[in-house]
Short mmCIF file of C-alpha atoms in Angstrom, two decimals:
data_model
loop_
_atom_site.label_atom_id
_atom_site.label_comp_id
_atom_site.label_asym_id
_atom_site.label_seq_id
_atom_site.Cartn_x
_atom_site.Cartn_y
_atom_site.Cartn_z
CA MET A 78 29.79 -24.06 -21.78
CA LYS A 79 30.34 -21.79 -18.81
CA GLU A 80 28.04 -18.85 -18.08
CA THR A 81 27.27 -16.57 -15.15
CA ARG A 82 23.95 -14.94 -14.25
CA GLN A 83 23.60 -11.80 -12.13
CA LEU A 84 20.46 -11.54 -9.97
CA THR A 85 19.08 -9.39 -7.17
CA CYS A 86 17.63 -11.38 -4.31
CA ILE A 87 13.98 -10.51 -3.56
CA SER A 88 13.65 -12.43 -0.30
CA CYS A 89 14.06 -9.34 1.90
CA PRO A 90 14.89 -5.61 1.66
CA MET A 91 18.65 -6.32 1.73
CA GLY A 92 18.51 -7.09 -1.99
CA CYS A 93 21.79 -9.03 -2.04
CA PRO A 94 23.48 -9.09 -5.47
CA LEU A 95 23.74 -12.77 -6.45
CA THR A 96 25.97 -14.43 -9.00
CA VAL A 97 25.14 -17.88 -10.28
CA GLU A 98 27.88 -19.76 -12.12
CA MET A 99 26.73 -22.46 -14.51
CA GLU A 100 28.33 -25.04 -16.74
CA ASP A 101 26.25 -26.72 -19.47
CA GLY A 102 23.08 -25.56 -17.76
CA VAL A 103 24.08 -27.01 -14.38
CA ILE A 104 24.65 -24.70 -11.42
CA THR A 105 28.24 -24.99 -10.26
CA ASN A 106 28.35 -22.16 -7.74
CA VAL A 107 26.16 -19.47 -6.13
CA LEU A 108 27.87 -16.36 -4.76
CA GLY A 109 26.78 -13.23 -2.94
CA TYR A 110 23.96 -14.56 -0.78
CA THR A 111 24.01 -13.86 2.94
CA CYS A 112 21.32 -16.28 4.05
CA ARG A 113 19.83 -19.58 2.95
CA ARG A 114 16.77 -17.96 1.38
CA GLY A 115 19.09 -16.09 -0.96
CA GLU A 116 20.74 -19.26 -2.21
CA GLU A 117 17.36 -20.98 -2.70
CA TYR A 118 16.02 -17.97 -4.59
CA ALA A 119 19.06 -17.92 -6.88
CA ARG A 120 18.75 -21.62 -7.72
CA LYS A 121 15.02 -21.43 -8.44
CA GLU A 122 15.25 -18.19 -10.40
CA VAL A 123 17.93 -19.61 -12.67
CA THR A 124 16.47 -23.09 -13.22
CA ASN A 125 12.72 -22.43 -13.20
CA PRO A 126 11.68 -18.77 -12.98
CA ARG A 127 7.90 -18.42 -12.67
CA ARG A 128 5.51 -15.45 -12.43
CA THR A 129 1.82 -14.94 -11.77
CA LEU A 130 0.25 -13.01 -14.66
CA THR A 131 -2.54 -10.54 -13.87
CA SER A 132 -4.54 -8.34 -16.25
CA VAL A 133 -8.08 -7.20 -17.02
CA ILE A 134 -10.56 -8.15 -19.73
CA PRO A 135 -13.78 -6.43 -20.87
CA VAL A 136 -17.13 -7.57 -19.41
CA LEU A 137 -20.32 -7.43 -21.45
CA HIS A 138 -23.54 -6.29 -19.73
CA GLY A 139 -21.77 -5.94 -16.38
CA GLU A 140 -22.14 -3.33 -13.66
CA ILE A 141 -18.50 -2.45 -14.37
CA ASP A 142 -16.60 -2.48 -17.68
CA MET A 143 -13.51 -4.54 -16.87
CA VAL A 144 -12.93 -7.63 -14.77
CA SER A 145 -9.54 -8.41 -13.25
CA VAL A 146 -8.02 -11.83 -13.98
CA LYS A 147 -4.97 -13.88 -12.97
CA THR A 148 -3.31 -17.16 -13.73
CA ARG A 149 -4.44 -19.46 -10.91
CA THR A 150 -0.82 -20.27 -10.10
CA ASP A 151 2.45 -18.97 -11.48
CA ILE A 152 3.47 -19.77 -15.03
CA PRO A 153 6.94 -20.03 -16.61
CA LYS A 154 8.38 -16.54 -16.89
CA ALA A 155 9.31 -17.22 -20.53
CA MET A 156 5.61 -17.64 -21.38
CA VAL A 157 4.38 -14.35 -19.89
CA ARG A 158 4.48 -12.55 -23.23
CA GLU A 159 2.69 -15.27 -25.16
CA CYS A 160 0.02 -15.47 -22.45
CA ILE A 161 -0.66 -11.73 -22.27
CA LEU A 162 -1.03 -11.61 -26.06
CA ALA A 163 -3.56 -14.45 -25.85
CA LEU A 164 -5.78 -12.27 -23.65
CA LYS A 165 -5.99 -9.57 -26.27
CA ASN A 166 -9.36 -10.34 -27.83
CA LEU A 167 -11.05 -11.97 -24.86
CA GLU A 168 -14.29 -10.72 -23.38
CA ILE A 169 -16.74 -12.26 -20.97
CA GLU A 170 -20.47 -12.02 -20.39
CA ALA A 171 -21.65 -10.89 -16.93
CA PRO A 172 -22.29 -12.12 -14.28
CA VAL A 173 -18.79 -13.17 -13.26
CA VAL A 174 -17.87 -14.73 -9.92
CA ILE A 175 -14.48 -14.70 -8.20
CA GLY A 176 -12.52 -17.80 -9.21
CA GLN A 177 -14.56 -18.38 -12.38
CA VAL A 178 -12.43 -19.99 -15.10
CA ILE A 179 -12.08 -17.61 -18.05
CA VAL A 180 -9.60 -19.70 -20.07
CA HIS A 181 -8.76 -23.36 -19.47
CA ASP A 182 -5.07 -24.25 -19.71
CA LEU A 183 -3.82 -20.86 -20.89
CA CYS A 184 -1.41 -21.34 -23.84
CA GLY A 185 -0.58 -24.88 -22.79
CA THR A 186 0.84 -23.84 -19.44
CA GLY A 187 -1.57 -26.21 -17.71
CA VAL A 188 -2.73 -23.20 -15.67
CA ASP A 189 -6.23 -21.70 -15.87
CA LEU A 190 -6.94 -18.01 -16.19
CA ILE A 191 -9.50 -17.07 -13.52
CA ALA A 192 -11.50 -13.99 -12.55
CA THR A 193 -10.41 -12.15 -9.39
CA LYS A 194 -13.43 -9.86 -9.12
CA ALA A 195 -17.16 -10.48 -8.98
CA VAL A 196 -19.23 -8.59 -11.55
CA ARG A 197 -23.02 -8.52 -11.36
CA ARG A 198 -25.14 -8.25 -14.47
CA ASN A 199 -26.36 -4.80 -15.29
CA ASN A 200 -30.15 -4.89 -15.24
CA PRO A 201 -31.42 -2.97 -18.25
CA MET B 155 -31.57 13.26 12.59
CA MET B 156 -30.54 9.66 11.99
CA LYS B 157 -28.73 8.00 14.90
CA ARG B 158 -26.09 5.27 14.75
CA ASP B 159 -23.70 3.93 17.34
CA ILE B 160 -20.77 3.70 14.94
CA VAL B 161 -20.28 5.54 11.66
CA ILE B 162 -17.29 4.50 9.56
CA ILE B 163 -16.01 6.95 6.97
CA GLY B 164 -14.70 4.94 4.04
CA GLY B 165 -15.41 1.43 2.72
CA GLY B 166 -11.86 0.42 1.78
CA PRO B 167 -9.76 -2.18 3.61
CA ALA B 168 -9.63 -0.13 6.84
CA GLY B 169 -13.35 0.65 6.94
CA LEU B 170 -14.37 -2.93 6.14
CA ALA B 171 -12.08 -4.47 8.77
CA ALA B 172 -13.21 -1.90 11.35
CA ALA B 173 -16.88 -2.67 10.65
CA ILE B 174 -16.41 -6.43 10.95
CA SER B 175 -14.52 -5.96 14.20
CA CYS B 176 -17.24 -3.70 15.66
CA PHE B 177 -19.81 -6.36 14.82
CA GLU B 178 -17.74 -9.19 16.26
CA ASN B 179 -17.10 -7.21 19.43
CA GLY B 180 -20.81 -6.93 20.04
CA ASN B 181 -22.04 -3.68 18.50
CA ARG B 182 -24.21 -4.15 15.40
CA ASP B 183 -25.46 -0.58 14.98
CA ILE B 184 -22.92 0.27 12.29
CA LEU B 185 -23.04 2.34 9.12
CA ILE B 186 -20.26 2.48 6.50
CA LEU B 187 -20.24 5.51 4.19
CA GLU B 188 -18.38 5.06 0.88
CA ARG B 189 -18.05 7.67 -1.86
CA GLU B 190 -17.38 5.16 -4.67
CA THR B 191 -20.03 2.99 -6.32
CA TYR B 192 -18.45 -0.12 -4.78
CA LEU B 193 -16.83 -1.26 -1.54
CA GLY B 194 -13.18 -2.27 -1.35
CA GLY B 195 -11.49 1.06 -2.02
CA ILE B 196 -8.20 1.25 -3.87
CA LEU B 197 -7.73 -2.55 -3.72
CA ASN B 198 -10.17 -2.79 -6.62
CA GLN B 199 -7.57 -1.32 -8.96
CA CYS B 200 -4.58 -3.15 -7.46
CA ILE B 201 -5.08 -6.21 -9.66
CA HIS B 202 -1.54 -7.57 -9.10
CA ASN B 203 -0.90 -10.33 -6.59
CA GLY B 204 0.99 -10.26 -3.31
CA PHE B 205 -1.75 -9.21 -0.88
CA GLY B 206 -2.77 -11.07 2.24
CA LEU B 207 0.26 -13.25 2.96
CA HIS B 208 0.04 -12.37 6.66
CA THR B 209 -3.76 -12.51 6.97
CA PHE B 210 -4.68 -15.46 4.76
CA LYS B 211 -1.29 -17.20 4.32
CA GLU B 212 -1.74 -17.03 0.56
CA GLU B 213 -1.00 -14.53 -2.16
CA LEU B 214 -4.15 -12.78 -3.31
CA THR B 215 -4.76 -9.98 -5.78
CA GLY B 216 -6.18 -6.71 -4.44
CA PRO B 217 -9.75 -7.39 -5.61
CA GLU B 218 -9.67 -10.88 -4.06
CA TYR B 219 -8.42 -9.51 -0.72
CA ALA B 220 -11.14 -6.86 -0.73
CA GLY B 221 -13.71 -9.42 -1.86
CA ARG B 222 -13.21 -11.51 1.28
CA TYR B 223 -13.99 -8.54 3.52
CA VAL B 224 -16.88 -7.32 1.35
CA ASP B 225 -18.47 -10.79 1.44
CA LYS B 226 -18.15 -10.85 5.21
CA VAL B 227 -19.70 -7.39 5.62
CA ARG B 228 -22.64 -8.51 3.44
CA ASP B 229 -22.97 -11.87 5.24
CA LEU B 230 -23.11 -10.11 8.60
CA GLY B 231 -25.72 -7.70 7.25
CA ILE B 232 -23.68 -4.62 8.11
CA ASP B 233 -25.31 -1.48 6.69
CA TYR B 234 -23.44 0.60 4.12
CA ARG B 235 -24.24 3.39 1.70
CA LEU B 236 -22.41 3.76 -1.58
CA ASP B 237 -22.02 6.87 -3.75
CA THR B 238 -22.18 8.76 -0.50
CA MET B 239 -19.74 11.59 0.11
CA VAL B 240 -19.12 12.71 3.68
CA ILE B 241 -18.77 16.47 3.68
CA ASP B 242 -18.45 17.25 7.37
CA ILE B 243 -17.79 15.75 10.79
CA ASN B 244 -17.98 17.87 13.91
CA GLN B 245 -16.69 17.49 17.45
CA GLU B 246 -20.14 16.33 18.60
CA LYS B 247 -19.77 13.42 16.13
CA VAL B 248 -22.50 14.57 13.79
CA VAL B 249 -21.60 13.25 10.33
CA SER B 250 -22.99 15.07 7.29
CA ALA B 251 -23.03 13.29 3.95
CA ILE B 252 -24.67 13.65 0.57
CA ASN B 253 -25.85 11.22 -2.10
CA GLU B 254 -28.35 11.24 -4.96
CA LYS B 255 -31.01 9.21 -3.16
CA ASP B 256 -31.07 10.70 0.34
CA GLY B 257 -29.90 14.20 -0.51
CA LEU B 258 -28.32 15.51 2.66
CA LEU B 259 -27.87 12.93 5.42
CA GLN B 260 -27.10 13.90 8.98
CA ILE B 261 -26.15 11.17 11.39
CA GLN B 262 -25.53 11.51 15.11
CA ALA B 263 -22.90 8.91 15.96
CA LYS B 264 -21.65 7.75 19.34
CA ALA B 265 -18.32 6.87 17.77
CA VAL B 266 -16.79 7.69 14.39
CA ILE B 267 -14.00 5.67 12.76
CA LEU B 268 -11.97 7.61 10.22
CA ALA B 269 -10.94 5.27 7.39
CA MET B 270 -10.59 7.62 4.43
CA GLY B 271 -7.22 6.32 3.24
CA CYS B 272 -4.67 8.47 1.45
CA ARG B 273 -4.12 10.14 -1.88
CA GLU B 274 -1.15 10.72 -4.14
CA ARG B 275 1.16 13.69 -4.14
CA SER B 276 0.58 15.58 -7.37
CA ARG B 277 2.67 17.50 -9.86
CA GLY B 278 1.81 20.73 -8.08
CA ALA B 279 3.89 19.56 -5.11
CA LEU B 280 7.03 19.12 -7.23
CA ASN B 281 7.67 22.44 -9.00
CA ILE B 282 8.69 20.95 -12.36
CA PRO B 283 8.98 23.72 -14.97
CA GLY B 284 7.00 23.44 -18.21
CA TYR B 285 3.52 23.92 -19.64
CA ARG B 286 0.51 21.99 -18.40
CA PRO B 287 -0.01 19.53 -21.22
CA ALA B 288 -2.16 16.41 -21.19
CA GLY B 289 -0.28 13.20 -20.43
CA ILE B 290 0.82 13.81 -16.84
CA PHE B 291 -0.84 11.40 -14.43
CA SER B 292 -0.27 10.18 -10.94
CA ALA B 293 0.57 6.48 -11.09
CA GLY B 294 -2.64 5.60 -9.26
CA THR B 295 -4.75 7.56 -11.74
CA ALA B 296 -3.12 5.69 -14.61
CA GLN B 297 -3.76 2.46 -12.70
CA ARG B 298 -7.44 3.34 -12.46
CA TYR B 299 -7.65 4.13 -16.19
CA VAL B 300 -6.02 0.85 -17.18
CA ASN B 301 -7.47 -1.55 -14.61
CA ILE B 302 -10.94 -0.15 -13.89
CA GLU B 303 -11.91 1.88 -16.97
CA GLY B 304 -9.96 -0.15 -19.54
CA TYR B 305 -8.18 2.81 -21.18
CA MET B 306 -4.48 3.22 -21.93
CA PRO B 307 -3.23 6.67 -20.91
CA GLY B 308 -0.22 6.67 -23.26
CA LYS B 309 2.33 4.80 -25.35
CA GLN B 310 5.78 6.15 -24.47
CA VAL B 311 6.15 6.49 -20.75
CA VAL B 312 8.59 7.97 -18.24
CA ILE B 313 7.89 7.32 -14.57
CA LEU B 314 9.10 9.69 -11.87
CA GLY B 315 9.41 8.09 -8.45
CA SER B 316 10.07 4.45 -7.65
CA GLY B 317 7.39 3.84 -5.05
CA ASP B 318 5.58 0.55 -5.41
CA ILE B 319 2.67 1.98 -7.42
CA GLY B 320 5.13 3.42 -9.95
CA LEU B 321 6.93 0.08 -10.26
CA ILE B 322 3.69 -1.86 -10.57
CA MET B 323 2.50 0.52 -13.30
CA ALA B 324 5.80 0.19 -15.19
CA ARG B 325 5.02 -3.52 -15.62
CA ARG B 326 1.31 -3.00 -16.19
CA MET B 327 1.81 -0.41 -18.96
CA THR B 328 4.46 -2.63 -20.56
CA LEU B 329 2.14 -5.65 -20.57
CA GLU B 330 -0.55 -3.51 -22.20
CA GLY B 331 1.82 -2.57 -24.99
CA ALA B 332 3.38 0.72 -23.89
CA LYS B 333 7.12 1.41 -23.97
CA VAL B 334 8.27 2.40 -20.49
CA LYS B 335 11.56 4.16 -21.06
CA MET B 336 12.78 4.58 -17.49
CA VAL B 337 11.92 5.05 -13.85
CA CYS B 338 13.66 8.04 -12.23
CA GLU B 339 14.24 8.19 -8.50
CA ILE B 340 15.63 11.31 -6.86
CA MET B 341 16.88 9.36 -3.84
CA PRO B 342 19.93 7.05 -3.90
CA TYR B 343 17.61 4.13 -3.11
CA SER B 344 14.14 3.04 -4.19
CA GLY B 345 11.16 3.36 -1.88
CA GLY B 346 9.69 0.25 -3.47
CA LEU B 347 9.98 -3.41 -2.53
CA LYS B 348 12.95 -5.35 -3.97
CA ARG B 349 10.49 -7.86 -5.35
CA ASN B 350 8.80 -5.13 -7.39
CA ILE B 351 12.11 -3.78 -8.71
CA VAL B 352 13.07 -7.25 -9.93
CA GLN B 353 9.69 -8.43 -11.20
CA CYS B 354 8.38 -5.12 -12.60
CA LEU B 355 11.55 -3.47 -13.94
CA ASP B 356 14.36 -6.03 -14.35
CA ASP B 357 12.04 -8.62 -15.93
CA TYR B 358 11.18 -6.14 -18.68
CA GLY B 359 14.56 -4.43 -19.01
CA ILE B 360 13.27 -1.08 -17.71
CA PRO B 361 16.13 1.04 -16.33
CA LEU B 362 15.90 2.43 -12.78
CA LYS B 363 17.85 5.67 -12.62
CA LEU B 364 18.68 6.44 -8.98
CA ASN B 365 19.75 9.99 -8.08
CA HIS B 366 17.82 11.27 -11.11
CA THR B 367 14.77 13.48 -11.46
CA VAL B 368 12.66 15.16 -14.12
CA THR B 369 13.67 18.80 -14.46
CA LYS B 370 11.52 19.93 -17.37
CA ILE B 371 8.36 18.83 -19.13
CA PHE B 372 8.04 19.59 -22.86
CA GLY B 373 4.85 19.84 -24.90
CA LYS B 374 1.96 22.29 -24.99
CA GLU B 375 -1.13 20.22 -25.86
CA ARG B 376 0.35 16.83 -24.99
CA VAL B 377 3.62 15.83 -23.35
CA THR B 378 6.30 15.40 -26.03
CA GLY B 379 9.26 14.67 -23.76
CA VAL B 380 11.01 15.41 -20.50
CA ASN B 381 14.47 16.43 -19.35
CA VAL B 382 15.98 14.01 -16.87
CA SER B 383 18.89 15.25 -14.75
CA GLU B 384 21.23 13.66 -12.30
CA VAL B 385 21.02 15.10 -8.79
CA ASP B 386 23.70 15.63 -6.17
CA PRO B 387 22.90 12.99 -3.54
CA ALA B 388 23.84 15.40 -0.74
CA THR B 389 21.61 18.30 -1.79
CA ARG B 390 19.16 16.50 -4.12
CA MET B 391 19.64 19.46 -6.48
CA PRO B 392 20.03 18.78 -10.23
CA ILE B 393 23.65 18.85 -11.46
CA PRO B 394 23.91 21.36 -14.33
CA GLY B 395 24.94 19.81 -17.62
CA THR B 396 23.64 16.33 -16.83
CA GLU B 397 20.20 16.81 -18.36
CA GLU B 398 19.16 14.29 -20.98
CA TYR B 399 16.10 14.72 -23.23
CA VAL B 400 13.79 11.71 -23.26
CA ALA B 401 10.94 11.68 -25.79
CA CYS B 402 7.64 10.45 -24.31
CA ASP B 403 3.92 11.17 -24.44
CA THR B 404 3.20 10.29 -20.82
CA LEU B 405 4.74 11.10 -17.46
CA LEU B 406 3.59 9.08 -14.45
CA LEU B 407 4.24 10.41 -10.96
CA SER B 408 4.76 8.02 -8.08
CA VAL B 409 6.10 10.51 -5.58
CA GLY B 410 4.45 9.73 -2.30
CA LEU B 411 1.12 9.34 -0.55
CA ILE B 412 -0.58 11.74 1.83
CA PRO B 413 -3.23 10.72 4.37
CA GLU B 414 -6.53 12.35 3.42
CA ASN B 415 -7.56 14.32 6.50
CA GLU B 416 -9.71 17.25 5.40
CA LEU B 417 -12.64 15.78 7.34
CA SER B 418 -10.48 15.11 10.41
CA ARG B 419 -9.41 18.74 10.41
CA LYS B 420 -13.04 19.87 10.25
CA ALA B 421 -13.67 17.91 13.45
CA HIS B 422 -10.58 19.64 14.96
CA VAL B 423 -8.74 16.34 15.29
CA LYS B 424 -5.09 17.00 16.11
CA ILE B 425 -2.82 16.07 13.19
CA ASN B 426 0.73 14.77 13.56
CA PRO B 427 2.93 16.84 11.21
CA LYS B 428 5.24 13.89 10.49
CA THR B 429 2.59 11.38 9.41
CA GLN B 430 0.03 14.00 8.34
CA GLY B 431 -2.49 11.74 10.02
CA PRO B 432 -4.30 12.10 13.35
CA GLU B 433 -2.33 11.73 16.54
CA VAL B 434 -3.66 8.63 18.29
CA ASP B 435 -3.20 6.66 21.48
CA GLU B 436 -3.09 2.88 22.06
CA SER B 437 -6.84 2.71 21.32
CA LEU B 438 -6.44 4.44 17.93
CA SER B 439 -8.44 7.24 19.55
CA THR B 440 -7.71 10.70 18.16
CA SER B 441 -7.54 13.87 20.24
CA ILE B 442 -11.37 14.00 20.11
CA PRO B 443 -12.87 11.30 22.37
CA GLY B 444 -15.00 8.90 20.34
CA ILE B 445 -13.30 9.65 17.03
CA PHE B 446 -10.94 6.84 16.01
CA ALA B 447 -8.65 6.46 13.00
CA ALA B 448 -7.02 3.50 11.25
CA GLY B 449 -5.30 2.58 8.01
CA ASN B 450 -3.71 4.94 5.53
CA VAL B 451 -5.64 7.95 6.85
CA LEU B 452 -3.54 7.51 9.99
CA HIS B 453 -0.16 6.77 8.40
CA VAL B 454 0.76 5.29 5.04
CA HIS B 455 1.21 1.53 5.33
CA ASP B 456 3.27 -0.77 3.13
CA LEU B 457 1.09 -3.87 3.53
CA VAL B 458 -2.71 -4.01 3.59
CA ASP B 459 -2.56 -6.80 6.19
CA PHE B 460 -1.42 -4.24 8.76
CA VAL B 461 -4.19 -1.85 7.71
CA SER B 462 -6.73 -4.59 8.43
CA GLN B 463 -5.14 -5.40 11.81
CA GLU B 464 -5.03 -1.77 12.87
CA ALA B 465 -8.61 -1.12 11.78
CA ALA B 466 -9.89 -4.20 13.62
CA LEU B 467 -8.31 -2.81 16.77
CA ALA B 468 -9.92 0.59 16.21
CA GLY B 469 -13.29 -1.15 15.86
CA LYS B 470 -12.79 -3.04 19.09
CA PHE B 471 -11.87 0.11 21.00
CA ALA B 472 -14.78 2.05 19.48
CA VAL B 473 -17.17 -0.58 20.86
CA LYS B 474 -15.44 -0.40 24.24
CA TYR B 475 -15.70 3.40 24.24
CA ILE B 476 -19.45 3.33 23.58
CA ALA B 477 -19.91 0.76 26.37
CA GLY B 478 -18.18 3.21 28.72
CA LEU B 479 -15.28 0.86 29.39
CA SER B 480 -12.45 3.21 28.40
CA GLN B 481 -10.23 4.27 31.26
CA ASP B 482 -7.84 6.91 30.08
CA GLY B 483 -6.02 7.96 33.24
CA SER B 484 -2.43 9.04 32.74
CA ALA B 485 -0.56 8.28 29.55
CA VAL B 486 3.01 7.39 28.68
CA ALA B 487 4.43 9.25 25.68
CA VAL B 488 5.94 7.30 22.77
CA GLU B 489 8.82 9.29 21.30
CA PRO B 490 10.52 8.47 18.01
CA GLN B 491 14.15 9.54 18.18
CA ASN B 492 17.47 9.22 16.33
CA GLY B 493 16.64 7.66 12.95
CA VAL B 494 12.99 6.88 13.66
CA ARG B 495 10.87 9.36 11.75
CA TYR B 496 7.51 8.78 13.43
CA SER B 497 5.61 6.30 15.55
CA VAL B 498 1.95 5.32 15.84
CA PRO B 499 0.53 5.49 18.48
CA SER B 500 2.11 8.51 20.13
CA ARG B 501 0.91 7.76 23.65
CA ILE B 502 -0.23 4.74 25.65
CA HIS B 503 -2.81 4.72 28.45
CA PRO B 504 -1.86 1.58 30.40
CA GLY B 505 -5.41 1.38 31.77
CA ASN B 506 -6.76 0.84 28.24
CA ALA B 507 -3.89 -0.96 26.57
CA GLU B 508 -4.12 -4.53 25.34
CA ASP B 509 -1.55 -6.94 26.79
CA ILE B 510 0.65 -6.03 23.84
CA THR B 511 0.60 -2.63 22.14
CA VAL B 512 2.05 -2.69 18.63
CA ILE B 513 4.02 0.44 17.79
CA ARG B 514 4.46 0.95 14.06
CA PHE B 515 7.06 3.30 12.63
CA ARG B 516 9.38 4.08 9.75
CA THR B 517 13.01 5.13 9.73
CA ASP B 518 14.21 8.34 8.10
CA ASN B 519 16.98 6.74 6.01
CA VAL B 520 18.54 3.43 5.00
CA TYR B 521 20.55 1.96 7.89
CA ARG B 522 22.71 -1.17 7.66
CA ASP B 523 24.01 -3.30 10.54
CA VAL B 524 22.45 -1.25 13.31
CA PHE B 525 20.38 -1.90 16.41
CA LEU B 526 16.77 -0.99 16.96
CA SER B 527 16.34 -0.03 20.60
CA VAL B 528 13.49 0.68 22.96
CA TYR B 529 14.10 2.64 26.14
CA LEU B 530 11.68 3.07 29.04
CA ASP B 531 12.88 6.47 30.20
CA GLU B 532 16.65 5.73 30.45
CA GLU B 533 16.40 1.93 30.77
CA ARG B 534 17.07 -0.02 27.57
CA VAL B 535 14.60 -2.90 27.31
CA MET B 536 14.96 -3.88 23.66
CA HIS B 537 18.08 -4.04 21.51
CA LEU B 538 17.49 -5.82 18.22
CA LYS B 539 20.20 -6.34 15.63
CA LYS B 540 18.96 -5.21 12.21
CA ARG B 541 20.88 -5.92 9.03
CA ILE B 542 18.83 -3.33 7.23
CA LEU B 543 16.21 -0.72 7.99
CA THR B 544 14.72 1.26 5.11
CA PRO B 545 12.08 4.00 4.96
CA GLY B 546 10.14 1.94 2.42
CA GLU B 547 9.31 -0.76 4.96
CA MET B 548 7.15 -0.16 8.00
CA GLU B 549 8.72 -1.58 11.16
CA GLN B 550 7.03 -2.54 14.39
CA VAL B 551 7.88 -3.29 18.01
CA ASN B 552 5.58 -4.91 20.58
CA ILE B 553 5.30 -3.17 23.94
CA PRO B 554 3.93 -5.41 26.72
CA LYS B 555 1.57 -3.58 29.07
CA LYS B 556 3.52 -5.08 31.97
CA TRP B 557 6.56 -2.97 31.05
CA ILE B 558 4.51 0.11 31.83
CA THR B 559 2.48 -1.09 34.82
CA ASP B 560 5.66 -2.45 36.50
CA ARG B 561 7.19 1.03 36.38
CA PRO B 562 5.01 3.59 38.12
CA GLY B 563 6.03 7.10 37.15
CA LEU B 564 7.33 6.05 33.72
CA SER B 565 7.05 9.10 31.48
CA ARG B 566 8.17 8.04 28.02
CA ILE B 567 8.97 5.14 25.71
CA ARG B 568 11.74 6.00 23.26
CA ILE B 569 12.35 4.15 20.00
CA LEU B 570 15.62 4.74 18.21
CA VAL B 571 18.28 3.43 15.84
CA GLU B 572 21.67 2.86 17.44
CA LYS B 573 25.09 2.03 15.99
CA GLU B 574 25.88 -0.33 18.86
#
């Protein structure tokens, strides 16, 4: 089955409009790029798009109320929604250190969710 | 009165990098004054990734980038006071500040580094008709509510302005369950990075309406909707009959940043009307000797890496100034012309300059297939082919000191966009 995908290149401010032609899931042609980075971006974005997910979760007994978190590396773009929903009822006890693992292997992505901010414990 | 060699106003990325640089260049008598309850400034609420590619060769989130500088400041034992609001600086470099513990603090500094950052343009600057209901936020305020306080400011959102903070918040609000209906941009192009348009809007199917603006806000207690109109690209005036009603409970404004220079003005620092930041020379010295400026208080940057670089240079020159090693002498003017909206610095003293002086600037429009040129008086010394120049991206050229010292009598360095 033939299909085409329209993309905007993000490699530089030019923002070249890219067209990727595919047949049975295999790339047959890439059009519209004006440099090699554009072609590479198009191929990766069509075959294996990935994103880093960032959010915040509540901290208990911390000096601040929310701690920022991220997936340690990027995760498949198609799993962003499932992963953000999995954060919904999370909370963590202070203290928190930068890089601390909050969730191991988030939703089977093989990627840990880690803290990106240090939070000291609030002394009562 | 307390005495310090160097007082730094602001503990965000500029203030932290300036402090570390002062220390590393040999002056340890430093005090950072920060009005928030934590160091790191606005980076603390910029939880998305993409920071630090130039500095650390990896993609960090805002809090991680700030964390590296905060750790270093603490490791070096640099003094800072939090919850401390500077209320005045004078020409004699007396800094007045207040906090709950010390009450009124007065500090005689030998050098002051301005690192107060910038703030967002507000609704008041836009003249949008309508009542003043709840539900209108600057994008950065919404970002603070969501990422620092943990509150959602609304459920049905329209965003006016496609600067990066607006784009980032479109994604952030969507991930937290809001429906972002559209991003309106009055210009024919977005001021945001392509990467943010793709990953914050396209990924979530959020329309970007170029040449559109909000012409009316409905709702008395709370926003109930807005009128969105197409504008004539030539005049940027709304085209009658194109208005479309969009129901929403929240309007986010991402319509520009303004350097925060109330304190600079109190010290009678000369302000550049184009950048709305202090006018500085190669040393990041303002018109008042011993008062330096760096980061977004000077001009609004696109990348924090450049803020850190600029602030480190300001720190180095502040130390040099206190040691009595500054040699001003005569200066060469830097003049932005044809297509270049502003440049920082605006003059170079060759006696003080580093081997390379970095001139940072932005263009006034989108230009494709043009040349970026540097002239020393009438002699063209740089002619770079550029496939694209856009106001959203800060540009820079490097000016070797030798260019100036080799040409006695040189009066000005001109930077401009040329067709050929």
